[in-house]
One Martini backbone bead per residue (centre of mass of N, CA, C, O) as a GRO file, in nm:
protein
  367
    1MET     BB    1   0.099   0.049   0.030
    2PHE     BB    2   0.089   0.320   0.016
    3ARG     BB    3   0.286   0.657   0.096
    4SER     BB    4   0.188   0.951   0.139
    5PHE     BB    5   0.338   1.306   0.130
    6LEU     BB    6   0.159   1.599   0.149
    7VAL     BB    7   0.313   1.841  -0.001
    8MET     BB    8   0.386   2.126  -0.171
    9SER     BB    9   0.484   2.016  -0.539
   10ASP     BB   10   0.638   1.878  -0.841
   11ALA     BB   11   0.769   1.578  -0.758
   12TYR     BB   12   0.732   1.248  -0.831
   13LEU     BB   13   0.819   0.925  -0.640
   14ALA     BB   14   0.757   0.586  -0.746
   15LEU     BB   15   0.800   0.340  -0.555
   16GLU     BB   16   0.789  -0.048  -0.514
   17ASP     BB   17   0.763   0.012  -0.160
   18GLY     BB   18   0.547   0.238  -0.137
   19ARG     BB   19   0.664   0.485  -0.208
   20VAL     BB   20   0.597   0.855  -0.160
   21VAL     BB   21   0.853   1.109  -0.335
   22GLU     BB   22   0.980   1.405  -0.282
   23ALA     BB   23   1.035   1.710  -0.511
   24ARG     BB   24   1.230   1.857  -0.717
   25GLY     BB   25   1.172   2.027  -1.049
   26ARG     BB   26   1.361   2.095  -1.303
   27VAL     BB   27   1.215   1.869  -1.563
   28PRO     BB   28   1.003   1.812  -1.712
   29GLY     BB   29   0.817   1.481  -1.675
   30ARG     BB   30   0.749   1.145  -1.786
   31THR     BB   31   0.876   0.857  -1.644
   32ARG     BB   32   1.046   0.517  -1.631
   33GLY     BB   33   1.272   0.284  -1.371
   34GLU     BB   34   1.525   0.164  -1.272
   35LEU     BB   35   1.637   0.233  -0.931
   36VAL     BB   36   1.999   0.414  -0.913
   37PHE     BB   37   2.302   0.450  -0.799
   38THR     BB   38   2.607   0.642  -0.750
   39THR     BB   39   2.891   0.748  -0.591
   40ALA     BB   40   2.996   0.967  -0.799
   41TYR     BB   41   3.199   1.275  -0.754
   42THR     BB   42   3.283   1.225  -1.062
   43GLY     BB   43   3.141   1.234  -1.412
   44TYR     BB   44   2.845   1.337  -1.476
   45GLU     BB   45   2.900   1.348  -1.768
   46GLU     BB   46   2.962   1.009  -1.827
   47SER     BB   47   2.772   0.891  -1.699
   48LEU     BB   48   2.462   1.050  -1.886
   49THR     BB   49   2.568   0.902  -2.094
   50ASP     BB   50   2.595   0.636  -2.072
   51PRO     BB   51   2.436   0.368  -2.194
   52SER     BB   52   2.408   0.148  -1.956
   53TYR     BB   53   2.176   0.304  -1.798
   54GLU     BB   54   1.909   0.233  -1.987
   55GLU     BB   55   1.605   0.241  -1.826
   56GLN     BB   56   1.767   0.421  -1.579
   57VAL     BB   57   1.729   0.566  -1.326
   58LEU     BB   58   1.958   0.846  -1.154
   59THR     BB   59   2.135   0.849  -0.892
   60PHE     BB   60   2.338   1.074  -0.683
   61SER     BB   61   2.506   1.077  -0.369
   62TYR     BB   62   2.633   1.329  -0.454
   63PRO     BB   63   2.506   1.645  -0.344
   64LEU     BB   64   2.673   1.822  -0.629
   65ILE     BB   65   2.560   1.850  -1.005
   66GLY     BB   66   2.802   2.069  -1.157
   67ASN     BB   67   3.060   2.211  -1.048
   68TYR     BB   68   3.247   2.175  -1.371
   69GLY     BB   69   3.004   2.172  -1.583
   70VAL     BB   70   2.973   2.179  -1.929
   71ARG     BB   71   3.100   1.890  -2.178
   72ALA     BB   72   3.129   1.758  -2.434
   73GLU     BB   73   3.426   1.631  -2.441
   74ARG     BB   74   3.327   1.436  -2.189
   75PHE     BB   75   3.100   1.198  -2.353
   76GLU     BB   76   3.039   0.922  -2.458
   77SER     BB   77   2.724   1.009  -2.612
   78ASP     BB   78   2.498   1.166  -2.762
   79ARG     BB   79   2.333   1.101  -2.503
   80VAL     BB   80   2.102   1.067  -2.270
   81HIS     BB   81   2.009   0.769  -2.107
   82PRO     BB   82   1.848   0.821  -1.873
   83ARG     BB   83   1.498   0.875  -1.811
   84ALA     BB   84   1.637   1.020  -1.511
   85ALA     BB   85   1.739   1.252  -1.303
   86VAL     BB   86   1.900   1.238  -0.911
   87ALA     BB   87   1.972   1.454  -0.646
   88ARG     BB   88   2.002   1.731  -0.457
   89GLU     BB   89   2.207   1.932  -0.626
   90PHE     BB   90   2.084   2.136  -0.928
   91THR     BB   91   2.271   2.262  -1.163
   92GLU     BB   92   2.154   2.461  -1.423
   93GLU     BB   93   2.372   2.361  -1.638
   94VAL     BB   94   2.245   2.058  -1.587
   95VAL     BB   95   1.970   2.160  -1.648
   96GLU     BB   96   1.970   2.289  -1.949
   97TRP     BB   97   2.125   2.050  -2.049
   98LEU     BB   98   1.845   1.793  -2.010
   99ALA     BB   99   1.602   1.981  -2.112
  100ASP     BB  100   1.699   1.976  -2.400
  101GLU     BB  101   1.684   1.655  -2.373
  102GLY     BB  102   1.437   1.541  -2.223
  103VAL     BB  103   1.506   1.548  -1.903
  104PRO     BB  104   1.438   1.478  -1.623
  105ALA     BB  105   1.422   1.616  -1.308
  106VAL     BB  106   1.575   1.610  -0.928
  107ASP     BB  107   1.563   1.741  -0.641
  108HIS     BB  108   1.551   1.827  -0.252
  109LEU     BB  109   1.651   1.509  -0.169
  110ASP     BB  110   1.667   1.258   0.042
  111THR     BB  111   1.918   1.046  -0.097
  112ARG     BB  112   2.063   0.878   0.125
  113ASP     BB  113   1.795   0.761   0.189
  114LEU     BB  114   1.756   0.643  -0.141
  115VAL     BB  115   2.040   0.476  -0.113
  116THR     BB  116   1.953   0.306   0.115
  117SER     BB  117   1.692   0.182   0.013
  118ILE     BB  118   1.868   0.043  -0.218
  119ARG     BB  119   2.069  -0.136  -0.071
  120GLU     BB  120   1.865  -0.328   0.114
  121GLU     BB  121   1.616  -0.381  -0.110
  122GLY     BB  122   1.719  -0.285  -0.386
  123ALA     BB  123   1.660  -0.238  -0.696
  124MET     BB  124   1.387  -0.001  -0.853
  125LYS     BB  125   1.100   0.066  -0.918
  126VAL     BB  126   1.008   0.394  -1.108
  127GLY     BB  127   0.750   0.674  -1.066
  128ILE     BB  128   0.819   1.012  -1.284
  129ALA     BB  129   0.684   1.352  -1.174
  130VAL     BB  130   0.682   1.631  -1.313
  131GLY     BB  131   0.499   1.958  -1.233
  132GLU     BB  132   0.293   2.136  -1.148
  133ASP     BB  133   0.037   1.920  -1.223
  134VAL     BB  134   0.153   1.690  -0.995
  135THR     BB  135   0.059   1.400  -0.865
  136PRO     BB  136   0.145   1.070  -0.750
  137GLU     BB  137  -0.049   0.891  -0.909
  138ASP     BB  138   0.177   0.983  -1.176
  139ALA     BB  139   0.340   0.785  -1.070
  140LYS     BB  140   0.209   0.592  -1.022
  141GLU     BB  141   0.104   0.495  -1.311
  142GLU     BB  142   0.437   0.483  -1.417
  143LEU     BB  143   0.469   0.232  -1.281
  144ALA     BB  144   0.315   0.040  -1.342
  145GLN     BB  145   0.447   0.039  -1.610
  146CYS     BB  146   0.754  -0.076  -1.505
  147LYS     BB  147   0.968  -0.232  -1.603
  148GLY     BB  148   1.176  -0.504  -1.584
  149MET     BB  149   1.547  -0.509  -1.703
  150SER     BB  150   1.481  -0.838  -1.863
  151GLU     BB  151   1.213  -0.716  -2.032
  152HIS     BB  152   1.365  -0.601  -2.200
  153VAL     BB  153   1.505  -0.785  -2.524
  154ASP     BB  154   1.556  -0.459  -2.687
  155ILE     BB  155   1.804  -0.290  -2.531
  156GLY     BB  156   1.963  -0.269  -2.759
  157ALA     BB  157   1.903  -0.124  -3.035
  158GLN     BB  158   1.892   0.167  -2.864
  159VAL     BB  159   2.241   0.155  -2.818
  160THR     BB  160   2.335   0.115  -3.125
  161THR     BB  161   2.461   0.102  -3.386
  162THR     BB  162   2.328   0.140  -3.735
  163GLU     BB  163   2.662   0.078  -3.857
  164LEU     BB  164   2.931   0.087  -3.977
  165THR     BB  165   3.204   0.184  -3.829
  166THR     BB  166   3.553   0.373  -3.853
  167PHE     BB  167   3.870   0.394  -3.641
  168GLU     BB  168   4.205   0.476  -3.773
  169GLY     BB  169   4.492   0.373  -3.705
  170ASP     BB  170   4.860   0.357  -3.670
  171GLY     BB  171   4.851   0.038  -3.650
  172ASP     BB  172   4.776  -0.333  -3.723
  173THR     BB  173   4.523  -0.352  -3.562
  174THR     BB  174   4.238  -0.547  -3.598
  175VAL     BB  175   3.897  -0.395  -3.484
  176ALA     BB  176   3.630  -0.561  -3.371
  177LEU     BB  177   3.282  -0.406  -3.247
  178VAL     BB  178   3.074  -0.471  -3.036
  179ASP     BB  179   2.783  -0.293  -2.996
  180CYS     BB  180   2.625  -0.269  -2.676
  181GLY     BB  181   2.703   0.074  -2.570
  182ALA     BB  182   2.887   0.180  -2.565
  183LYS     BB  183   3.142   0.376  -2.522
  184GLY     BB  184   3.382   0.617  -2.631
  185SER     BB  185   3.665   0.547  -2.436
  186ILE     BB  186   3.754   0.227  -2.575
  187VAL     BB  187   3.797   0.390  -2.880
  188ASP     BB  188   4.042   0.536  -2.778
  189SER     BB  189   4.149   0.345  -2.684
  190LEU     BB  190   4.259   0.195  -2.894
  191VAL     BB  191   4.368   0.384  -3.091
  192ASP     BB  192   4.586   0.479  -2.948
  193ARG     BB  193   4.722   0.176  -2.972
  194GLY     BB  194   4.716   0.158  -3.298
  195ALA     BB  195   4.383   0.072  -3.397
  196THR     BB  196   4.134  -0.025  -3.584
  197VAL     BB  197   3.803   0.018  -3.546
  198HIS     BB  198   3.521  -0.159  -3.610
  199VAL     BB  199   3.175  -0.072  -3.577
  200LEU     BB  200   2.947  -0.289  -3.485
  201PRO     BB  201   2.649  -0.409  -3.432
  202TYR     BB  202   2.504  -0.611  -3.224
  203ASP     BB  203   2.362  -0.840  -3.453
  204ALA     BB  204   2.579  -0.900  -3.589
  205ASP     BB  205   2.740  -1.136  -3.762
  206ALA     BB  206   2.904  -1.330  -3.868
  207GLU     BB  207   2.990  -1.188  -4.185
  208ASP     BB  208   3.057  -0.949  -4.042
  209VAL     BB  209   3.370  -1.056  -3.929
  210THR     BB  210   3.487  -1.147  -4.126
  211ALA     BB  211   3.522  -0.940  -4.346
  212LEU     BB  212   3.718  -0.798  -4.140
  213GLU     BB  213   4.021  -0.957  -4.064
  214PRO     BB  214   4.036  -0.958  -3.737
  215ASP     BB  215   4.210  -0.972  -3.431
  216VAL     BB  216   4.005  -0.870  -3.283
  217LEU     BB  217   3.722  -0.975  -3.056
  218PHE     BB  218   3.487  -0.702  -2.911
  219ILE     BB  219   3.258  -0.669  -2.623
  220SER     BB  220   3.057  -0.421  -2.495
  221ASN     BB  221   2.913  -0.192  -2.276
  222GLY     BB  222   2.592  -0.270  -2.159
  223PRO     BB  223   2.250  -0.267  -2.113
  224GLY     BB  224   2.115  -0.543  -1.868
  225ASP     BB  225   2.062  -0.878  -2.010
  226PRO     BB  226   2.278  -1.109  -2.109
  227GLU     BB  227   2.012  -1.272  -2.244
  228ASN     BB  228   1.963  -1.102  -2.494
  229TYR     BB  229   2.235  -1.117  -2.625
  230THR     BB  230   2.170  -1.339  -2.905
  231ALA     BB  231   2.393  -1.280  -3.109
  232THR     BB  232   2.634  -1.207  -2.928
  233ARG     BB  233   2.640  -1.483  -2.839
  234GLU     BB  234   2.710  -1.606  -3.131
  235LEU     BB  235   2.980  -1.457  -3.154
  236VAL     BB  236   3.152  -1.655  -2.998
  237GLU     BB  237   3.148  -1.892  -3.047
  238GLU     BB  238   3.196  -1.925  -3.319
  239PHE     BB  239   3.490  -1.715  -3.233
  240ALA     BB  240   3.610  -1.937  -3.028
  241GLY     BB  241   3.966  -1.972  -3.110
  242GLU     BB  242   3.994  -1.804  -3.339
  243VAL     BB  243   3.959  -1.529  -3.194
  244PRO     BB  244   4.055  -1.293  -3.016
  245LEU     BB  245   3.926  -1.196  -2.728
  246ALA     BB  246   3.715  -0.965  -2.560
  247GLY     BB  247   3.536  -0.774  -2.271
  248ILE     BB  248   3.309  -0.519  -2.102
  249CYS     BB  249   3.102  -0.595  -1.879
  250LEU     BB  250   2.898  -0.734  -2.046
  251GLY     BB  251   3.051  -0.869  -2.203
  252GLN     BB  252   3.191  -1.049  -1.947
  253GLN     BB  253   2.872  -1.199  -1.973
  254ILE     BB  254   2.880  -1.299  -2.257
  255VAL     BB  255   3.115  -1.466  -2.277
  256ALA     BB  256   3.049  -1.664  -2.037
  257SER     BB  257   2.745  -1.705  -2.186
  258ALA     BB  258   2.884  -1.883  -2.415
  259LEU     BB  259   3.136  -2.049  -2.234
  260GLY     BB  260   2.937  -2.180  -2.027
  261GLY     BB  261   2.803  -1.965  -1.815
  262THR     BB  262   2.681  -1.749  -1.540
  263THR     BB  263   2.406  -1.525  -1.469
  264GLU     BB  264   2.311  -1.254  -1.262
  265LYS     BB  265   2.092  -1.053  -1.053
  266MET     BB  266   2.198  -0.782  -0.829
  267ALA     BB  267   2.065  -0.590  -0.590
  268PHE     BB  268   2.268  -0.303  -0.701
  269GLY     BB  269   2.523  -0.335  -0.794
  270HIS     BB  270   2.791  -0.129  -0.959
  271ARG     BB  271   2.852   0.215  -0.878
  272GLY     BB  272   3.160   0.464  -0.921
  273VAL     BB  273   3.518   0.452  -0.853
  274ASN     BB  274   3.577   0.289  -0.588
  275GLN     BB  275   3.654   0.020  -0.688
  276PRO     BB  276   3.808  -0.264  -0.499
  277VAL     BB  277   4.066  -0.483  -0.747
  278ARG     BB  278   4.185  -0.825  -0.768
  279ASP     BB  279   4.481  -0.991  -0.866
  280LEU     BB  280   4.547  -1.291  -0.813
  281GLN     BB  281   4.846  -1.344  -0.937
  282SER     BB  282   4.993  -1.059  -0.774
  283GLY     BB  283   4.815  -0.874  -0.542
  284LYS     BB  284   4.652  -0.661  -0.666
  285VAL     BB  285   4.505  -0.341  -0.595
  286VAL     BB  286   4.273  -0.179  -0.777
  287MET     BB  287   4.094   0.123  -0.893
  288THR     BB  288   3.748   0.145  -1.021
  289THR     BB  289   3.501   0.161  -1.270
  290GLN     BB  290   3.134   0.129  -1.243
  291ASN     BB  291   2.876  -0.055  -1.422
  292HIS     BB  292   2.607  -0.258  -1.312
  293GLY     BB  293   2.347  -0.525  -1.241
  294TYR     BB  294   2.532  -0.783  -1.378
  295THR     BB  295   2.684  -1.103  -1.347
  296VAL     BB  296   2.892  -1.364  -1.266
  297ALA     BB  297   2.860  -1.691  -1.119
  298ASP     BB  298   2.966  -1.842  -1.357
  299PRO     BB  299   3.216  -1.932  -1.566
  300GLY     BB  300   3.294  -2.220  -1.614
  301ASP     BB  301   3.554  -2.425  -1.800
  302GLN     BB  302   3.707  -2.236  -1.977
  303LEU     BB  303   3.707  -2.004  -1.752
  304ASP     BB  304   3.902  -1.783  -1.553
  305VAL     BB  305   3.961  -1.634  -1.256
  306THR     BB  306   4.164  -1.351  -1.173
  307GLN     BB  307   3.975  -1.103  -1.097
  308VAL     BB  308   3.824  -0.937  -0.753
  309ASN     BB  309   3.571  -0.808  -0.540
  310VAL     BB  310   3.696  -0.676  -0.233
  311ASN     BB  311   3.343  -0.684  -0.111
  312ASP     BB  312   3.258  -0.952  -0.263
  313ASP     BB  313   3.346  -1.183  -0.520
  314THR     BB  314   3.340  -1.108  -0.744
  315ALA     BB  315   3.374  -1.113  -1.101
  316GLU     BB  316   3.641  -0.879  -1.276
  317GLY     BB  317   3.824  -1.120  -1.422
  318LEU     BB  318   3.893  -1.301  -1.732
  319ALA     BB  319   4.025  -1.634  -1.892
  320SER     BB  320   4.215  -1.786  -2.183
  321GLU     BB  321   4.479  -1.924  -2.314
  322GLU     BB  322   4.346  -2.097  -2.555
  323LEU     BB  323   4.118  -1.888  -2.665
  324SER     BB  324   4.211  -1.589  -2.606
  325VAL     BB  325   4.063  -1.453  -2.344
  326ILE     BB  326   3.960  -1.117  -2.203
  327THR     BB  327   3.821  -0.940  -1.902
  328ARG     BB  328   3.632  -0.700  -1.806
  329GLN     BB  329   3.366  -0.559  -1.527
  330TYR     BB  330   3.475  -0.296  -1.551
  331HIS     BB  331   3.636   0.051  -1.639
  332PRO     BB  332   3.981   0.127  -1.754
  333GLU     BB  333   3.900   0.400  -1.945
  334ALA     BB  334   3.774   0.578  -1.754
  335HIS     BB  335   3.610   0.890  -1.709
  336PRO     BB  336   3.806   1.073  -1.469
  337GLY     BB  337   3.828   0.803  -1.359
  338PRO     BB  338   4.038   0.562  -1.301
  339HIS     BB  339   4.412   0.456  -1.425
  340ASP     BB  340   4.506   0.174  -1.330
  341SER     BB  341   4.371  -0.034  -1.612
  342LEU     BB  342   4.526   0.066  -1.912
  343GLY     BB  343   4.648  -0.229  -1.960
  344PHE     BB  344   4.487  -0.372  -2.103
  345PHE     BB  345   4.447  -0.344  -2.401
  346ASP     BB  346   4.771  -0.432  -2.397
  347ASP     BB  347   4.655  -0.683  -2.375
  348VAL     BB  348   4.436  -0.710  -2.606
  349LEU     BB  349   4.724  -0.657  -2.835
  350ALA     BB  350   4.888  -0.886  -2.771
  351MET     BB  351   4.698  -1.133  -2.969
  352ALA     BB  352   4.721  -1.095  -3.216
  353GLY     BB  353   4.979  -1.239  -3.256
  354THR     BB  354   4.855  -1.546  -3.234
  355GLU     BB  355   4.615  -1.486  -3.477
  356GLY     BB  356   4.513  -1.569  -3.718
  357ASN     BB  357   4.280  -1.480  -4.034
  358GLU     BB  358   4.090  -1.797  -4.143
  359HIS     BB  359   3.806  -1.715  -4.020
  360LYS     BB  360   3.490  -1.940  -4.119
  361PRO     BB  361   3.222  -1.965  -4.092
  362ARG     BB  362   2.951  -2.234  -3.990
  363ALA     BB  363   2.754  -2.399  -4.146
  364VAL     BB  364   2.434  -2.342  -4.159
  365ALA     BB  365   2.119  -2.460  -4.149
  366SER     BB  366   1.841  -2.489  -4.310
  367ASP     BB  367   1.507  -2.479  -4.326
   0.00000   0.00000   0.00000
């Protein structure tokens, strides 16, 4: 049963746990999504343009968002991806940006309480209504229409490129990057190391990849449940052992699922810039940026766990020397940082010299 506390307000958040939270409306609109939070205190431009936040409502735990402005060169994609943004306080510059993007925004609420609720109860559905005449019932109506993340079966289509795009490097390595919602910094990190990167749609098939004769097949980050990326998983199955494979975030989950592992949804996920990760071989701990709500539960028999999260022991790195596979659950390319793990891209490109490019897709039986 909903518990509403009615005072004058122009923004309401109807939570799955039954509460209706009042706030100050900054950008009007009505929307719904999965309510999540990030603990990052910088990088709000990068977070808001990260495709992995598609179909989610992003809550910032840091109290003031926008204190160093908005610059397009820091964006990770060409638009804002969360369906709404929530903070203790947004600056006017951020509000203007979100208004231009048509993304509802609210502030002047207790984000500490909101974050605590998500940590204790898990990421939850939320309906949001912002505007001069909105009521709690408007927010509840949005909540009633909200889907769970795993129900967004075609979410990849919302964030992928629509056509093959090439970014030229000055070296000899060719990377086929399957775009499940790739951050621009991933492409930049590869090109900066000399690789030519061909970005393909998330539903590319084996013939599309083979035509590029790639030295590495790279599966990107992205939103939603990895089990919904059927075409991408089939690519991994097709090329495993033939072309070196790499993946970041969702990419790690898809690679694991394709090679016999299993994935699962986390309670509230990892989202922030200070997640500690331990390398099992060296014992070294690095600080990482993360944004994911699913994880690899069991890597299966073909992959080894090489890195784990210090806080909860979830798999942060997978590898197979036999299949030439290396993946990370976190974001080594993260901006504005930390940059402790940028060497991952050197390791990925080092695999390019260990495999030939003679792969041909297996014959597929006709109906």
